[in-house]
XYZ file of C-alpha atoms in Angstrom:
226
model
C 6.455 20.130 33.313
C 4.081 17.357 32.314
C 4.542 13.728 33.232
C 5.555 11.324 30.491
C 2.703 9.090 29.305
C 2.580 5.716 30.974
C 0.878 4.007 28.019
C 0.814 4.200 24.218
C -2.203 3.428 22.058
C -1.195 1.300 19.065
C -4.680 0.737 17.726
C -7.643 2.997 18.435
C -10.583 0.924 17.165
C -9.925 -2.228 19.179
C -8.134 -0.297 21.939
C -4.721 -1.960 21.808
C -2.717 -0.148 24.486
C 0.845 -0.972 25.585
C 2.792 0.161 28.657
C 5.215 3.077 28.337
C 6.050 5.712 25.722
C 7.284 3.118 23.236
C 7.908 5.533 20.341
C 10.019 8.008 22.287
C 13.135 5.921 21.597
C 11.697 2.944 19.701
C 13.503 -0.387 19.741
C 12.788 -3.920 18.568
C 9.166 -4.423 17.464
C 8.322 -0.728 17.932
C 11.243 0.342 15.760
C 9.963 -2.109 13.130
C 6.442 -0.653 13.378
C 7.787 2.856 12.950
C 9.826 1.917 9.866
C 6.886 0.117 8.281
C 4.558 3.038 8.939
C 6.949 5.549 7.367
C 7.164 3.305 4.302
C 3.372 3.053 4.036
C 3.077 6.832 4.353
C 5.605 7.332 1.557
C 3.878 4.922 -0.824
C 0.508 6.502 -0.087
C 1.871 9.981 -0.849
C 3.232 8.831 -4.211
C -0.026 7.193 -5.281
C -2.104 10.122 -3.994
C 0.004 12.518 -6.077
C -0.626 10.439 -9.203
C -4.349 10.287 -8.430
C -4.460 14.080 -8.171
C -2.708 14.457 -11.536
C -5.000 11.907 -13.188
C -8.166 13.461 -11.771
C -7.181 16.936 -12.940
C -6.403 15.596 -16.412
C -9.689 13.677 -16.690
C -11.746 16.633 -15.439
C -9.996 19.025 -17.832
C -11.245 17.021 -20.800
C -7.759 16.322 -22.103
C -8.106 12.564 -21.786
C -9.099 10.241 -24.596
C -12.712 9.906 -25.644
C -13.605 6.251 -26.127
C -15.541 5.317 -29.228
C -17.521 2.089 -29.529
C -19.105 3.014 -32.862
C -18.792 5.930 -35.349
C -21.854 7.651 -33.892
C -21.317 6.768 -30.231
C -18.559 8.398 -28.208
C -18.384 8.651 -24.442
C -16.204 10.475 -21.961
C -14.959 7.921 -19.504
C -14.514 8.593 -15.784
C -12.913 5.220 -15.130
C -10.241 3.469 -17.186
C -9.857 -0.070 -16.049
C -8.598 -2.957 -18.067
C -5.143 -4.486 -18.092
C -3.241 -1.690 -16.389
C -4.689 1.095 -18.526
C -4.428 4.464 -16.763
C -5.153 8.066 -17.783
C -2.553 9.409 -20.205
C -1.256 11.953 -17.709
C 0.131 9.196 -15.438
C 0.544 6.317 -17.861
C 4.326 6.607 -17.754
C 4.215 5.879 -14.020
C 2.440 2.535 -14.487
C 5.430 0.307 -13.568
C 6.225 2.201 -10.364
C 2.549 2.457 -9.405
C 2.252 -1.300 -9.860
C 5.204 -1.845 -7.570
C 3.815 0.642 -5.039
C 0.803 -1.655 -4.617
C 3.066 -4.708 -4.300
C 5.275 -3.043 -1.675
C 2.301 -1.557 0.163
C 0.481 -4.894 0.397
C 3.532 -6.692 1.803
C 4.343 -3.922 4.294
C 0.743 -3.318 5.374
C 0.245 -7.000 6.189
C 3.531 -6.997 8.118
C 2.479 -3.899 10.031
C -0.994 -5.121 10.955
C 0.225 -8.602 11.885
C 2.936 -7.111 14.096
C 0.381 -4.993 15.956
C -1.713 -8.139 16.319
C 1.278 -10.064 17.672
C 2.008 -7.361 20.259
C -1.640 -7.404 21.332
C -1.645 -11.196 21.574
C 1.431 -11.187 23.837
C -0.234 -8.725 26.181
C -3.602 -10.474 26.157
C -3.844 -14.094 25.045
C -7.584 -13.737 24.469
C -6.824 -11.535 21.456
C -6.970 -13.164 17.982
C -3.906 -14.651 16.339
C -1.944 -12.055 14.306
C -2.891 -13.654 10.975
C -6.589 -13.740 11.894
C -6.434 -10.154 13.129
C -4.887 -8.963 9.836
C -7.426 -10.888 7.761
C -10.187 -9.030 9.579
C -8.607 -5.588 9.139
C -7.315 -5.748 5.544
C -8.689 -8.928 3.890
C -8.441 -7.663 0.296
C -4.887 -6.370 0.770
C -3.961 -9.724 2.315
C -5.386 -11.698 -0.603
C -3.435 -9.543 -3.074
C -0.308 -9.990 -0.988
C -0.673 -13.777 -0.864
C -1.479 -14.354 -4.541
C 0.351 -11.493 -6.295
C 2.716 -9.300 -4.270
C 4.625 -11.751 -2.061
C 4.940 -14.219 -4.943
C 3.064 -14.716 -8.191
C 0.599 -17.592 -7.980
C 1.496 -18.222 -11.626
C 4.991 -19.334 -10.586
C 3.887 -21.967 -8.097
C 1.643 -25.009 -7.918
C 0.162 -24.173 -4.525
C -3.096 -26.083 -4.157
C -4.685 -23.047 -2.507
C -4.485 -21.212 -5.865
C -6.548 -22.008 -8.961
C -5.752 -21.544 -12.658
C -7.610 -18.224 -12.942
C -5.749 -16.815 -9.932
C -2.441 -17.932 -11.421
C -3.209 -16.087 -14.648
C -4.565 -12.996 -12.845
C -1.413 -12.757 -10.724
C 0.741 -11.859 -13.750
C -1.745 -9.681 -15.670
C -1.340 -5.882 -15.424
C -3.358 -5.175 -12.270
C -3.956 -1.414 -12.208
C -7.173 0.421 -12.898
C -8.467 3.955 -12.439
C -11.995 4.822 -11.399
C -13.385 8.202 -10.327
C -10.221 9.590 -8.871
C -8.765 6.407 -7.364
C -6.082 4.048 -8.622
C -6.723 0.464 -7.607
C -5.809 -3.149 -8.271
C -8.058 -6.175 -8.671
C -10.423 -4.241 -10.923
C -11.061 -7.223 -13.185
C -11.991 -10.812 -12.446
C -10.548 -13.581 -14.605
C -12.822 -16.479 -15.524
C -10.967 -19.416 -17.018
C -11.907 -22.833 -18.331
C -8.929 -25.130 -18.753
C -8.650 -28.904 -18.868
C -12.368 -29.250 -18.350
C -12.270 -27.216 -15.121
C -13.655 -23.718 -14.559
C -12.075 -21.252 -12.154
C -12.294 -17.598 -11.205
C -9.975 -15.057 -9.611
C -12.801 -13.531 -7.556
C -10.798 -13.919 -4.329
C -8.437 -11.194 -5.618
C -10.751 -8.271 -4.982
C -10.482 -4.599 -5.876
C -8.830 -2.239 -3.400
C -7.526 1.304 -3.498
C -4.216 2.016 -1.775
C -5.195 5.530 -0.727
C -8.576 4.401 0.624
C -6.946 1.616 2.616
C -4.347 4.020 3.978
C -7.036 6.454 5.097
C -8.676 3.658 7.095
C -5.386 2.511 8.613
C -4.467 6.066 9.586
C -7.703 6.377 11.570
C -7.023 3.064 13.275
C -3.274 3.243 13.948
C -0.302 5.584 14.188
C 0.788 8.251 14.796
C -0.419 8.735 18.387
C -3.215 11.308 18.555
C -6.100 12.361 20.755
C -9.269 10.312 21.090
C -11.184 13.085 19.288
C -8.883 12.807 16.266
C -9.229 9.024 16.231
C -13.032 9.026 15.935
């Protein structure tokens, strides 16, 4: 009979380790972490399934051929603008959009909560908000200006006119097998002032989730974490 572990690794890259086997019967903040992680896993699986369908459709040649002139036609690997997706998954556009919204909100909550636990154990650690901004800056920017609330619906001085417009435009794009948001940058000139939405950068949900899985849960060996 083996002894129960005396510590649990929450984060493998920065070595955030807490006392006890906190996920054996999780309560409080560890129960919250577990719920958030299961939600992130579910959203990732849904988007990954759509990416697989889209990639197979594009590679089969059944997708549209774009024509810019009568004598110039090209097969497109990426379909970007204004929420346009491959035909095979176009009907899923609303739910895919919401998957990115939900993922951004939950991922920031998850990472900040890990940061808060680390800070309580070691006050020399960064503040939870600063920690999350280092780990998932692009997800955080999307969360702040689009997912948590549309910049368009507020007059927050931290947002500019281009960001307000970008927050309510269809955000999805598809490029070489990945669905992402932030694929276009809005440049706007209004009232004599120019602005850009460049702070809302492109990110892929499945790529982000792959990085978070290497860094965080579920508990695994050091070899698997490298």
